[in-house]
Coordinates of C-alpha atoms in Angstrom, one line a residue:
M502 CA -48.1 -59.2 21.7
R503 CA -48.6 -62.9 22.3
P504 CA -51.0 -64.3 24.8
N505 CA -49.6 -65.2 28.2
L506 CA -50.9 -66.3 31.6
L507 CA -49.2 -63.5 33.6
V508 CA -50.1 -60.0 32.4
D509 CA -52.6 -58.5 29.9
S510 CA -50.0 -57.0 27.6
R511 CA -52.6 -55.0 25.7
D512 CA -53.6 -53.3 29.0
V513 CA -50.0 -52.6 29.8
R514 CA -49.7 -50.7 26.5
F515 CA -53.0 -48.9 27.1
V516 CA -51.7 -47.6 30.4
L517 CA -48.3 -46.7 29.1
F518 CA -49.1 -45.1 25.8
E519 CA -52.8 -44.1 26.0
M520 CA -53.3 -43.1 29.6
F521 CA -50.0 -41.6 30.7
D522 CA -48.3 -41.2 27.3
I523 CA -44.7 -42.2 28.1
L524 CA -43.7 -40.8 24.7
K525 CA -44.1 -37.2 26.1
L526 CA -40.9 -37.8 28.1
S527 CA -39.0 -37.7 24.8
E528 CA -39.3 -33.9 25.0
Y529 CA -36.6 -34.0 27.7
D530 CA -33.0 -34.6 26.9
I531 CA -32.6 -37.5 29.3
Y532 CA -35.2 -39.6 27.4
K533 CA -35.0 -38.1 23.9
E534 CA -33.3 -41.2 22.4
F535 CA -36.2 -43.5 23.2
D536 CA -39.2 -44.1 21.0
R537 CA -42.1 -46.5 21.0
D538 CA -40.3 -49.2 19.1
T539 CA -37.6 -49.2 21.9
Y540 CA -40.2 -49.4 24.6
E541 CA -42.1 -52.1 22.8
A542 CA -38.9 -54.2 22.4
V543 CA -38.2 -54.0 26.1
L544 CA -41.7 -55.1 27.0
D545 CA -41.6 -57.9 24.5
L546 CA -38.3 -59.1 25.9
A547 CA -39.6 -58.8 29.5
E548 CA -42.6 -60.9 28.6
Q549 CA -40.5 -63.5 26.8
I550 CA -37.9 -64.0 29.6
A551 CA -40.6 -63.9 32.3
M552 CA -42.7 -66.6 30.5
E553 CA -39.8 -68.8 29.3
E554 CA -37.4 -68.6 32.2
V555 CA -39.0 -67.2 35.4
Y556 CA -42.5 -68.6 35.3
P557 CA -41.5 -72.2 34.9
A558 CA -39.1 -71.8 37.8
N559 CA -41.8 -70.5 40.2
A560 CA -43.5 -73.8 41.1
I561 CA -40.2 -75.7 41.3
A562 CA -38.7 -73.1 43.6
D563 CA -41.8 -73.2 45.8
K564 CA -41.3 -76.9 46.3
E565 CA -37.5 -76.7 46.8
G566 CA -37.3 -73.6 48.9
V567 CA -33.9 -72.4 50.1
T568 CA -31.3 -74.5 51.9
F569 CA -29.3 -73.2 54.9
N570 CA -26.1 -74.8 55.9
P571 CA -25.3 -74.1 59.6
D572 CA -21.7 -75.3 59.2
D573 CA -20.6 -72.7 56.8
H574 CA -23.6 -70.2 57.1
T575 CA -24.3 -70.4 53.4
V576 CA -27.8 -70.3 51.7
I577 CA -28.5 -72.2 48.5
V578 CA -31.3 -70.8 46.5
P579 CA -33.3 -73.0 44.0
Q580 CA -31.1 -73.9 41.1
V581 CA -33.7 -73.0 38.6
Y582 CA -33.3 -69.3 39.6
K583 CA -29.7 -69.2 38.4
K584 CA -30.6 -69.7 34.7
A585 CA -33.4 -67.2 35.1
M586 CA -31.2 -64.6 36.7
Q587 CA -28.6 -65.0 34.0
A588 CA -31.2 -64.4 31.3
F589 CA -32.5 -61.4 33.3
N590 CA -29.0 -59.8 33.7
E591 CA -27.8 -60.5 30.2
A592 CA -30.9 -58.7 28.8
G593 CA -29.9 -55.7 30.9
F594 CA -33.0 -55.5 33.0
T595 CA -31.0 -55.0 36.2
G596 CA -29.8 -51.6 34.9
L597 CA -32.9 -50.7 33.0
V598 CA -33.6 -47.5 35.0
Q599 CA -30.1 -46.8 36.1
P600 CA -28.0 -44.0 34.6
V601 CA -25.9 -44.7 31.5
D602 CA -22.9 -43.4 33.3
Y603 CA -22.9 -46.4 35.6
G604 CA -23.7 -49.0 33.0
G605 CA -27.4 -48.7 33.0
M606 CA -29.9 -47.9 30.2
G607 CA -31.4 -44.8 31.8
M608 CA -35.0 -45.6 30.8
P609 CA -38.0 -44.0 32.5
E610 CA -39.5 -45.3 35.7
M611 CA -42.8 -46.0 33.9
L612 CA -41.2 -48.5 31.6
Y613 CA -39.2 -50.1 34.4
R614 CA -42.3 -50.7 36.4
S615 CA -44.2 -52.1 33.4
A616 CA -41.4 -54.5 32.5
L617 CA -41.0 -55.5 36.2
E618 CA -44.7 -56.5 36.4
Y619 CA -44.0 -59.4 34.1
F620 CA -41.3 -60.8 36.3
L621 CA -43.3 -60.3 39.5
A622 CA -46.3 -62.0 38.0
A623 CA -44.0 -64.8 37.0
S624 CA -42.4 -65.2 40.5
I625 CA -42.4 -62.8 43.4
S626 CA -39.7 -64.9 45.2
F627 CA -37.3 -64.6 42.3
T628 CA -37.9 -60.9 41.6
I629 CA -37.5 -59.9 45.3
Y630 CA -33.7 -60.5 44.9
I631 CA -33.7 -58.0 42.0
T632 CA -35.9 -55.2 43.5
L633 CA -33.8 -55.1 46.7
S634 CA -30.6 -55.0 44.7
N635 CA -31.9 -52.1 42.7
G636 CA -32.9 -50.2 45.8
A637 CA -29.5 -50.7 47.4
T638 CA -27.9 -49.6 44.1
N639 CA -29.9 -46.4 44.2
L640 CA -28.7 -45.6 47.8
V641 CA -25.0 -46.0 46.7
R642 CA -25.7 -43.8 43.7
I643 CA -27.4 -41.1 45.7
F644 CA -25.6 -41.1 49.0
G645 CA -22.3 -42.9 48.3
N646 CA -19.1 -40.9 48.0
E647 CA -17.1 -41.1 44.8
E648 CA -14.9 -44.0 46.0
Q649 CA -18.0 -46.0 46.9
K650 CA -19.6 -45.3 43.5
R651 CA -16.4 -46.4 41.8
L652 CA -16.1 -49.6 43.7
Y653 CA -19.7 -50.8 43.8
L654 CA -22.0 -49.3 41.3
E655 CA -21.0 -50.9 38.0
K656 CA -21.1 -54.4 39.4
M657 CA -24.4 -53.8 41.2
V658 CA -25.9 -52.3 38.0
S659 CA -24.8 -55.3 36.0
G660 CA -26.4 -57.7 38.4
R661 CA -23.1 -59.4 39.4
W662 CA -23.5 -58.0 43.0
G663 CA -26.7 -57.9 44.9
G664 CA -28.0 -55.8 47.8
T665 CA -30.2 -55.8 50.8
M666 CA -31.9 -53.4 53.3
C667 CA -31.1 -54.2 56.9
L668 CA -33.5 -52.5 59.4
T669 CA -35.4 -55.0 61.4
E670 CA -34.1 -56.4 64.7
P671 CA -35.6 -58.8 67.3
E672 CA -36.6 -55.8 69.5
A673 CA -37.0 -53.2 66.6
G674 CA -39.6 -54.2 64.0
S675 CA -42.0 -51.3 63.3
D676 CA -40.2 -49.3 66.0
V677 CA -37.1 -48.5 63.9
G678 CA -35.9 -46.1 66.6
A679 CA -35.3 -49.0 69.0
I680 CA -32.4 -50.3 66.8
K681 CA -29.5 -51.6 68.9
T682 CA -26.9 -52.4 66.2
K683 CA -23.9 -50.3 66.9
A684 CA -21.1 -48.7 64.8
Y685 CA -17.7 -48.0 66.4
R686 CA -15.3 -45.5 64.8
N687 CA -12.0 -46.9 63.5
A688 CA -8.8 -44.8 63.0
D689 CA -8.9 -45.4 59.2
G690 CA -12.3 -43.8 58.8
T691 CA -14.2 -47.1 58.6
Y692 CA -16.6 -48.4 61.3
S693 CA -16.8 -51.7 63.1
I694 CA -20.4 -52.9 63.0
K695 CA -21.9 -55.1 65.7
G696 CA -25.5 -56.4 66.0
Q697 CA -28.2 -58.6 64.6
K698 CA -30.8 -58.1 61.9
I699 CA -33.7 -60.3 61.2
F700 CA -36.2 -60.9 58.3
I701 CA -33.6 -59.7 55.8
S702 CA -34.7 -60.7 52.3
S703 CA -31.8 -61.9 50.2
G704 CA -29.5 -61.6 53.2
E705 CA -27.5 -64.6 52.1
N706 CA -27.7 -66.4 48.8
D707 CA -25.6 -67.9 46.0
L708 CA -27.0 -65.8 43.2
Y709 CA -24.5 -63.0 43.5
E710 CA -20.7 -62.8 43.8
N711 CA -21.1 -60.3 46.5
I712 CA -23.9 -58.8 48.6
I713 CA -23.9 -55.2 49.6
H714 CA -25.9 -54.7 52.8
M715 CA -27.5 -51.3 53.5
V716 CA -27.4 -51.2 57.4
L717 CA -29.0 -48.8 59.8
A718 CA -26.8 -48.6 63.0
R719 CA -26.2 -46.2 65.8
I720 CA -22.7 -44.8 66.1
D721 CA -21.4 -45.3 69.6
G722 CA -22.3 -42.3 71.7
D723 CA -25.1 -41.1 69.4
P724 CA -28.6 -40.4 70.9
E725 CA -31.4 -43.0 71.1
G726 CA -34.3 -43.0 68.7
T727 CA -34.4 -42.5 64.9
K728 CA -32.4 -39.2 65.1
G729 CA -29.3 -41.1 66.3
L730 CA -29.2 -43.6 63.4
S731 CA -26.7 -43.6 60.5
L732 CA -26.5 -45.5 57.2
F733 CA -23.7 -47.9 56.5
L734 CA -22.6 -49.9 53.5
V735 CA -21.5 -53.3 54.7
P736 CA -20.3 -55.8 52.0
K737 CA -20.5 -59.5 52.4
I738 CA -17.0 -59.7 50.9
L739 CA -14.7 -56.7 51.4
V740 CA -13.6 -54.9 48.2
K741 CA -10.0 -53.9 47.6
A742 CA -9.0 -50.5 46.3
D743 CA -8.6 -51.9 42.8
G744 CA -12.2 -53.3 42.8
T745 CA -11.3 -56.9 43.3
L746 CA -12.7 -59.0 46.1
G747 CA -10.8 -59.4 49.4
R748 CA -11.5 -61.3 52.6
R749 CA -15.0 -62.4 53.8
N750 CA -16.4 -59.7 56.0
D751 CA -17.6 -60.6 59.5
V752 CA -21.3 -60.8 58.6
I753 CA -22.9 -64.2 58.6
C754 CA -26.3 -65.8 58.2
T755 CA -27.4 -67.7 61.3
G756 CA -30.7 -69.0 59.9
V757 CA -33.5 -68.6 57.5
E758 CA -37.2 -68.3 58.0
H759 CA -39.6 -71.1 57.1
K760 CA -42.5 -69.3 55.6
M761 CA -46.1 -69.7 54.4
G762 CA -45.1 -68.5 50.9
I763 CA -42.3 -67.0 48.8
K764 CA -40.3 -70.1 49.7
G765 CA -37.7 -69.4 47.0
S766 CA -36.8 -66.1 48.6
A767 CA -34.1 -66.3 51.3
T768 CA -35.4 -64.5 54.4
C769 CA -32.3 -64.4 56.7
T770 CA -31.1 -63.6 60.2
L771 CA -27.8 -61.8 59.9
S772 CA -25.2 -61.4 62.6
F773 CA -22.7 -58.6 62.3
G774 CA -19.3 -58.5 64.1
D775 CA -19.4 -61.8 66.1
N776 CA -15.6 -61.8 65.7
D777 CA -15.3 -58.0 66.1
S778 CA -14.1 -57.6 62.5
C779 CA -17.2 -56.5 60.6
I780 CA -16.2 -53.4 58.5
G781 CA -18.8 -50.9 57.4
Y782 CA -18.6 -47.6 55.5
L783 CA -20.6 -44.5 56.3
M784 CA -23.0 -43.4 53.6
G785 CA -24.0 -39.8 53.7
N786 CA -23.7 -37.8 56.9
E787 CA -23.8 -39.1 60.4
R788 CA -27.2 -39.3 62.0
D789 CA -28.9 -38.9 58.6
G790 CA -29.5 -42.7 58.4
I791 CA -33.3 -42.8 58.7
K792 CA -33.7 -39.9 56.2
N793 CA -31.3 -41.6 53.7
M794 CA -32.7 -45.1 54.2
F795 CA -36.2 -43.7 53.8
Y796 CA -35.4 -43.2 50.1
M797 CA -35.0 -47.0 49.7
M798 CA -38.0 -47.7 52.0
N799 CA -40.3 -45.5 49.9
E800 CA -39.1 -47.1 46.7
A801 CA -39.5 -50.5 48.3
R802 CA -43.1 -49.6 49.2
L803 CA -43.8 -49.0 45.6
D804 CA -42.0 -52.3 44.7
V805 CA -44.3 -54.1 47.1
G806 CA -47.4 -52.4 45.6
L807 CA -46.2 -53.6 42.3
E808 CA -45.6 -57.1 43.7
G809 CA -49.3 -57.0 44.8
L810 CA -50.3 -56.1 41.2
G811 CA -48.0 -58.8 39.7
V812 CA -49.3 -61.7 41.7
S813 CA -52.9 -60.5 41.4
S814 CA -52.5 -60.2 37.6
A815 CA -51.2 -63.7 37.3
A816 CA -54.0 -65.1 39.5
Y817 CA -56.7 -63.2 37.5
M818 CA -55.2 -64.4 34.2
H819 CA -55.1 -68.0 35.3
A820 CA -58.7 -67.7 36.6
V821 CA -59.9 -66.3 33.2
Q822 CA -58.3 -69.1 31.3
Y823 CA -59.7 -71.8 33.6
A824 CA -63.2 -70.2 33.4
K825 CA -63.1 -70.2 29.6
T826 CA -62.2 -73.9 29.5
R827 CA -63.9 -75.6 32.4
I828 CA -67.3 -77.2 31.7
Q829 CA -69.5 -77.6 34.8
G830 CA -73.2 -77.2 35.2
K831 CA -75.8 -75.7 32.8
T832 CA -75.0 -72.1 31.9
V833 CA -77.5 -69.4 31.2
T834 CA -76.5 -68.8 27.6
K835 CA -75.9 -71.5 24.9
N836 CA -73.0 -69.7 23.4
E837 CA -71.0 -69.8 26.6
P838 CA -71.0 -73.5 27.7
T839 CA -68.0 -73.2 30.1
I840 CA -68.3 -71.8 33.6
I841 CA -67.6 -68.3 32.4
G842 CA -71.3 -68.5 31.3
H843 CA -72.4 -68.5 34.9
P844 CA -73.3 -65.0 36.1
D845 CA -71.6 -65.4 39.4
V846 CA -68.3 -66.4 37.7
K847 CA -68.6 -63.4 35.5
R848 CA -69.1 -61.3 38.6
M849 CA -65.9 -62.7 40.2
L850 CA -63.9 -62.2 37.0
L851 CA -65.2 -58.7 36.4
W852 CA -64.5 -57.8 40.1
M853 CA -60.9 -59.1 39.7
K854 CA -60.4 -57.4 36.3
S855 CA -61.6 -54.0 37.6
H856 CA -59.3 -54.2 40.6
V857 CA -56.2 -55.5 38.7
E858 CA -56.6 -52.8 36.1
A859 CA -57.0 -50.1 38.8
M860 CA -53.8 -51.4 40.6
R861 CA -51.9 -51.2 37.3
M862 CA -53.1 -47.7 36.6
L863 CA -52.1 -46.6 40.1
V864 CA -48.6 -48.0 39.8
A865 CA -48.2 -46.3 36.4
L866 CA -49.5 -43.0 37.7
I867 CA -47.0 -43.0 40.5
A868 CA -44.2 -43.9 38.1
C869 CA -45.3 -41.2 35.7
K870 CA -45.2 -38.6 38.4
I871 CA -41.7 -39.8 39.5
D872 CA -40.4 -39.4 36.0
L873 CA -42.0 -35.9 35.8
S874 CA -40.5 -34.9 39.1
R875 CA -37.1 -35.9 37.8
V876 CA -37.2 -33.9 34.6
R877 CA -39.1 -30.8 35.9
N878 CA -37.6 -28.5 38.6
D879 CA -40.6 -26.1 38.5
E880 CA -44.0 -26.1 40.2
T881 CA -45.2 -29.0 38.0
G882 CA -42.3 -31.1 39.3
K883 CA -43.1 -30.2 42.9
K884 CA -46.8 -31.1 42.5
A885 CA -45.7 -34.4 40.9
H886 CA -43.5 -35.2 43.8
A887 CA -46.3 -34.2 46.3
L888 CA -48.7 -36.5 44.5
V889 CA -46.2 -39.4 44.6
E890 CA -45.8 -39.0 48.4
F891 CA -49.6 -39.0 48.9
L892 CA -50.2 -42.0 46.7
I893 CA -47.3 -44.3 47.9
P894 CA -49.1 -45.5 51.1
I895 CA -52.4 -45.9 49.2
C896 CA -50.7 -48.0 46.6
K897 CA -48.7 -50.1 49.0
A898 CA -51.5 -50.9 51.4
G899 CA -54.3 -50.9 48.8
N900 CA -52.6 -53.2 46.2
T901 CA -51.4 -55.6 48.8
D902 CA -54.6 -55.9 50.8
L903 CA -56.3 -56.5 47.4
S904 CA -53.7 -59.1 46.3
W905 CA -54.8 -61.4 49.2
L906 CA -58.5 -61.0 48.2
I907 CA -57.9 -61.4 44.5
T908 CA -55.8 -64.5 44.8
A909 CA -58.5 -65.9 47.1
E910 CA -61.1 -65.1 44.5
A911 CA -59.0 -66.8 41.8
I912 CA -59.1 -70.0 44.0
Q913 CA -62.9 -69.6 44.2
V914 CA -63.2 -69.5 40.4
Y915 CA -61.3 -72.8 40.3
G916 CA -63.4 -74.3 43.0
G917 CA -61.9 -77.3 44.9
Y918 CA -59.1 -77.6 42.4
G919 CA -57.9 -74.1 43.2
Y920 CA -57.2 -75.2 46.8
C921 CA -54.9 -78.0 45.5
G922 CA -51.2 -77.6 44.8
E923 CA -51.5 -78.9 41.3
Y924 CA -52.9 -75.5 40.3
P925 CA -50.8 -72.3 40.6
V926 CA -53.4 -70.1 42.3
E927 CA -52.9 -71.9 45.6
Q928 CA -49.3 -70.7 45.6
Y929 CA -50.3 -67.2 44.5
A930 CA -52.4 -66.8 47.6
R931 CA -49.6 -68.0 49.9
D932 CA -47.1 -65.8 48.2
S933 CA -49.3 -62.7 48.4
K934 CA -50.0 -62.6 52.2
I935 CA -46.5 -61.3 53.1
L936 CA -47.0 -58.2 51.0
S937 CA -49.4 -56.5 53.4
I938 CA -46.6 -56.9 56.1
Y939 CA -43.5 -56.1 54.0
E940 CA -41.9 -52.7 54.2
G941 CA -44.1 -51.3 57.0
T942 CA -47.4 -53.1 57.7
N943 CA -50.5 -51.7 56.0
G944 CA -51.5 -50.3 59.4
I945 CA -48.3 -48.3 59.3
Q946 CA -49.0 -47.2 55.7
S947 CA -52.4 -46.0 56.9
I948 CA -50.9 -44.1 59.8
D949 CA -48.3 -42.5 57.4
L950 CA -51.1 -41.4 55.1
T951 CA -53.3 -40.1 57.9
M952 CA -50.8 -38.5 60.3
R953 CA -47.9 -37.4 58.0
K954 CA -49.5 -36.9 54.6
I955 CA -52.7 -35.3 55.8
L956 CA -52.8 -34.0 59.4
S957 CA -49.2 -32.9 59.6
D958 CA -49.3 -31.2 56.2
E959 CA -50.5 -27.8 57.3
N960 CA -50.8 -26.4 53.8
R961 CA -52.4 -29.6 52.5
V962 CA -49.8 -29.6 49.7
R963 CA -50.0 -33.3 49.1
Y964 CA -53.8 -33.6 49.3
N965 CA -54.2 -30.5 47.1
A966 CA -52.0 -32.2 44.4
Y967 CA -54.2 -35.3 44.7
N968 CA -57.4 -33.2 44.5
E969 CA -56.1 -31.3 41.5
F970 CA -55.3 -34.5 39.6
A971 CA -58.8 -35.8 40.4
H972 CA -60.4 -32.6 39.0
E973 CA -58.3 -32.8 35.9
V974 CA -59.7 -36.3 35.2
L975 CA -63.2 -35.0 35.9
K976 CA -62.7 -32.1 33.5
A977 CA -61.5 -34.4 30.7
A978 CA -64.5 -36.8 31.3
V979 CA -67.3 -34.2 31.2
A980 CA -68.0 -34.1 27.5
I981 CA -67.3 -37.8 26.9
V982 CA -68.5 -40.0 29.8
P983 CA -72.2 -40.1 30.6
D984 CA -73.2 -37.8 33.4
E985 CA -74.5 -40.6 35.6
I986 CA -71.0 -42.1 35.7
S987 CA -68.8 -38.9 36.0
S988 CA -71.2 -37.4 38.6
E989 CA -70.7 -40.4 40.9
V990 CA -67.0 -39.8 40.9
N991 CA -67.5 -36.1 41.4
K992 CA -69.8 -36.8 44.4
A993 CA -67.3 -39.2 45.9
I994 CA -64.5 -36.6 45.7
A995 CA -66.8 -34.0 47.3
E996 CA -67.6 -36.4 50.2
M997 CA -64.0 -37.0 50.8
D998 CA -63.4 -33.2 50.9
L999 CA -66.2 -32.9 53.4
L1000 CA -64.8 -35.7 55.6
L1001 CA -61.3 -34.2 55.7
S1002 CA -62.7 -30.8 56.8
T1003 CA -64.0 -32.4 59.9
F1004 CA -61.3 -35.1 60.2
E1005 CA -58.6 -32.5 61.0
K1006 CA -60.4 -31.7 64.3
K1007 CA -59.9 -35.3 65.6
D1008 CA -57.3 -35.9 68.3
T1009 CA -54.4 -38.2 67.7
I1010 CA -56.0 -41.3 69.3
A1011 CA -59.2 -40.8 67.3
A1012 CA -57.2 -40.3 64.0
L1013 CA -55.1 -43.4 64.6
S1014 CA -58.2 -45.5 65.4
V1015 CA -59.7 -44.9 61.9
A1016 CA -56.5 -44.5 59.9
T1017 CA -56.8 -47.9 58.1
I1018 CA -60.5 -47.1 57.3
L1019 CA -59.4 -43.8 55.8
Q1020 CA -56.7 -45.4 53.7
Q1021 CA -59.2 -48.0 52.4
A1022 CA -61.6 -45.2 51.5
F1023 CA -58.8 -43.4 49.6
R1024 CA -57.9 -46.6 47.8
I1025 CA -61.5 -46.9 46.5
L1026 CA -61.7 -43.3 45.6
T1027 CA -58.4 -43.3 43.8
H1028 CA -59.3 -46.4 41.8
A1029 CA -62.6 -44.8 40.8
I1030 CA -60.8 -41.7 39.5
L1031 CA -58.4 -43.8 37.5
H1032 CA -61.3 -45.9 36.1
L1033 CA -63.0 -42.6 35.0
Q1034 CA -59.8 -41.6 33.2
S1035 CA -59.6 -45.0 31.6
M1036 CA -63.3 -44.9 30.5
T1037 CA -62.8 -41.4 29.0
I1038 CA -60.1 -42.8 26.7
A1039 CA -61.8 -46.1 26.0
L1040 CA -65.1 -44.5 24.9
Q1041 CA -63.3 -42.3 22.4
K1042 CA -61.3 -45.2 21.0
L1043 CA -64.3 -47.5 20.7
S1044 CA -66.3 -44.8 18.9
M1045 CA -63.5 -44.6 16.4
L1046 CA -63.7 -48.4 15.8
D1047 CA -67.5 -48.5 15.7
A1048 CA -69.0 -45.3 14.5
G1049 CA -72.4 -46.5 15.5
Y1050 CA -71.5 -47.3 19.1
S1051 CA -73.4 -45.7 21.9
F1052 CA -72.9 -46.2 25.7
G1053 CA -74.8 -49.1 27.2
K1054 CA -75.0 -51.1 23.9
E1055 CA -72.9 -53.9 22.7
P1056 CA -70.5 -52.8 20.0
A1057 CA -70.3 -54.3 16.5
G1058 CA -67.4 -56.7 16.0
L1059 CA -67.2 -57.6 19.7
N1060 CA -66.4 -61.3 19.0
D1061 CA -64.1 -60.9 16.0
N1062 CA -62.2 -57.7 16.6
S1063 CA -59.7 -57.8 19.6
E1064 CA -59.5 -54.0 19.8
V1065 CA -63.2 -53.6 20.1
A1066 CA -63.3 -56.3 22.7
F1067 CA -60.5 -54.7 24.6
Y1068 CA -62.0 -51.2 24.8
Y1069 CA -65.5 -52.5 25.5
G1070 CA -64.0 -54.5 28.3
K1071 CA -62.3 -51.4 29.7
I1072 CA -65.6 -49.6 29.7
L1073 CA -67.4 -52.4 31.5
S1074 CA -64.6 -52.7 34.0
A1075 CA -64.8 -48.9 34.8
Q1076 CA -68.6 -49.0 34.8
F1077 CA -68.7 -51.9 37.2
F1078 CA -66.2 -50.3 39.6
I1079 CA -67.9 -46.9 39.6
N1080 CA -71.4 -48.2 39.8
V1081 CA -70.8 -51.1 42.3
E1082 CA -67.5 -50.8 44.1
L1083 CA -67.4 -47.1 44.6
R1084 CA -70.6 -47.4 46.7
K1085 CA -68.5 -49.0 49.4
L1086 CA -66.7 -45.7 49.9
Y1087 CA -69.7 -44.2 51.6
G1088 CA -70.0 -47.0 54.2
L1089 CA -66.3 -46.4 55.1
L1090 CA -66.7 -42.7 55.4
Q1091 CA -69.8 -43.1 57.5
G1092 CA -67.9 -45.5 59.7
I1093 CA -65.2 -42.9 60.3
H1094 CA -67.9 -40.4 61.2
N1095 CA -69.6 -42.8 63.6
E1096 CA -66.6 -44.4 65.3
N1097 CA -66.8 -41.9 68.1
G1098 CA -64.0 -43.3 70.3
I1099 CA -65.4 -46.9 70.4
I1100 CA -62.0 -48.4 69.5
A1101 CA -60.1 -46.5 72.2
K1102 CA -62.5 -47.8 74.8
A1103 CA -61.7 -51.4 73.9
H1104 CA -59.1 -52.0 76.7
A1105 CA -57.2 -55.3 76.9
A1106 CA -59.6 -56.6 79.6
C1107 CA -62.4 -56.6 77.0
F1108 CA -60.8 -59.3 74.9
T1109 CA -61.9 -62.2 77.1
G1110 CA -61.6 -65.9 76.8
V1111 CA -57.8 -66.4 76.7
P1112 CA -55.6 -67.5 79.6
E1113 CA -54.1 -64.6 81.6
V1114 CA -50.3 -64.3 81.0

């Protein structure tokens, strides 16, 4: 592991091999060929390509942006991305998690997410092209018929062809059921697609030979609302029966968005069927579109949570390096002459460190449970799936809300220089803001958690899986972690239990009013539970390295043994989060108790001072 400015590679290994033990998956036939050396090689290669090819392209692409040509409706992406994409594809990362039968490597979700973090930390704009293509590939693999799999999968898995997710329309953003794009049956079994989609990431670009759009549309005559939607595969260039490319399909880009950040990512408006010759192919059954597309949406929400982690990690790592080298003011201790010797700078860095590590643990936990749900068809697999469903909105909303705060804190560490474009943290902040809006705003994630995952779950299957995991962590910590630490987490879990027992009595308006506050409370609680699990392991490992170590004391070898420093840092990170950040949970819970319909009473007339429309 070589030092880099993107991701703490030692912490990636800690999460993968020490916390969630990816090697246990070798017990199952699908993963039996993989060992630690294989996983290490993949991570090393991801780090190398991310640092050497993608990271240098990030600032250049931010300045260049994408170029739209209205004459031929093409979009040119920053040229530096092409070399980076070639390196990414040649290394096989596009197919890392895809089945071997379709040209992939068939590796675990845990490894895929850990490798992807490097690329997202290097450049969100670049990696968005890849995550969307992987999501579209999964839809073809799961819901496509044999002919569709034969024609599309291998080229998508190889990275030659890309993919998109086409939901949003001018009058149908969060309200997916309002989609107006229509599909008309043709005599040959195909469909003619007609409509417009907006905010389509990667909708048009010159990185791929072909782009395979996943389009939600309503078959002519089908009912309104989400129940009337179907899923269609709409290629940019039609594919012949022998797999070669045919004519250009009647889907064109009519413009690109000019954004605050992620300027290297092409965010397009697409028009389908302007010349009445846009051909689409049904994927899955008619009127199963929203159910089928939700598979990609759910995966995309985890992608966005990982994007929040990636950009936060890069911002934190840059801030640490800057703090270790910048001399300014008189520090408290003589042996720390740079600004990292200032207590408030240490506070900022420890706050960032504790949150970035929690975000990484949460993504890995979800990936671990996804892997488990795929290899186990028993009760264990069902509980793993239930926990994934519960955690996805917490991860997506929590990680992305935090990414905006963490990138802002990184700027604060730099001071005035951080606000200037010469330093990368300014771009990280701009790039991060979209993440709380992507793939369902964080308000929608909060509503999903509150209404669907809690209140509509009559048997509390999802929350029970969450609660069971929490108590497993507590049980493992009891004999190792000091009681004053573990008891705080235990108390917080009990407080959440108590809240939910009364929360279920709230009416819909009351529940919706505090949904975001509840999601934020769950994010803090979840991070505390994961920090407790981390501390349990770190205390044991540090005791092995320093037999005389006792909690609360500085270990021997802190300044000359990187492993001692790592585990001691993990302990401090967990201790800071549980002792300081976890306390914020109680204010949120009290706020939910005390809201008492105030929000519902705030009618439009109350928001005064603006001109009447």
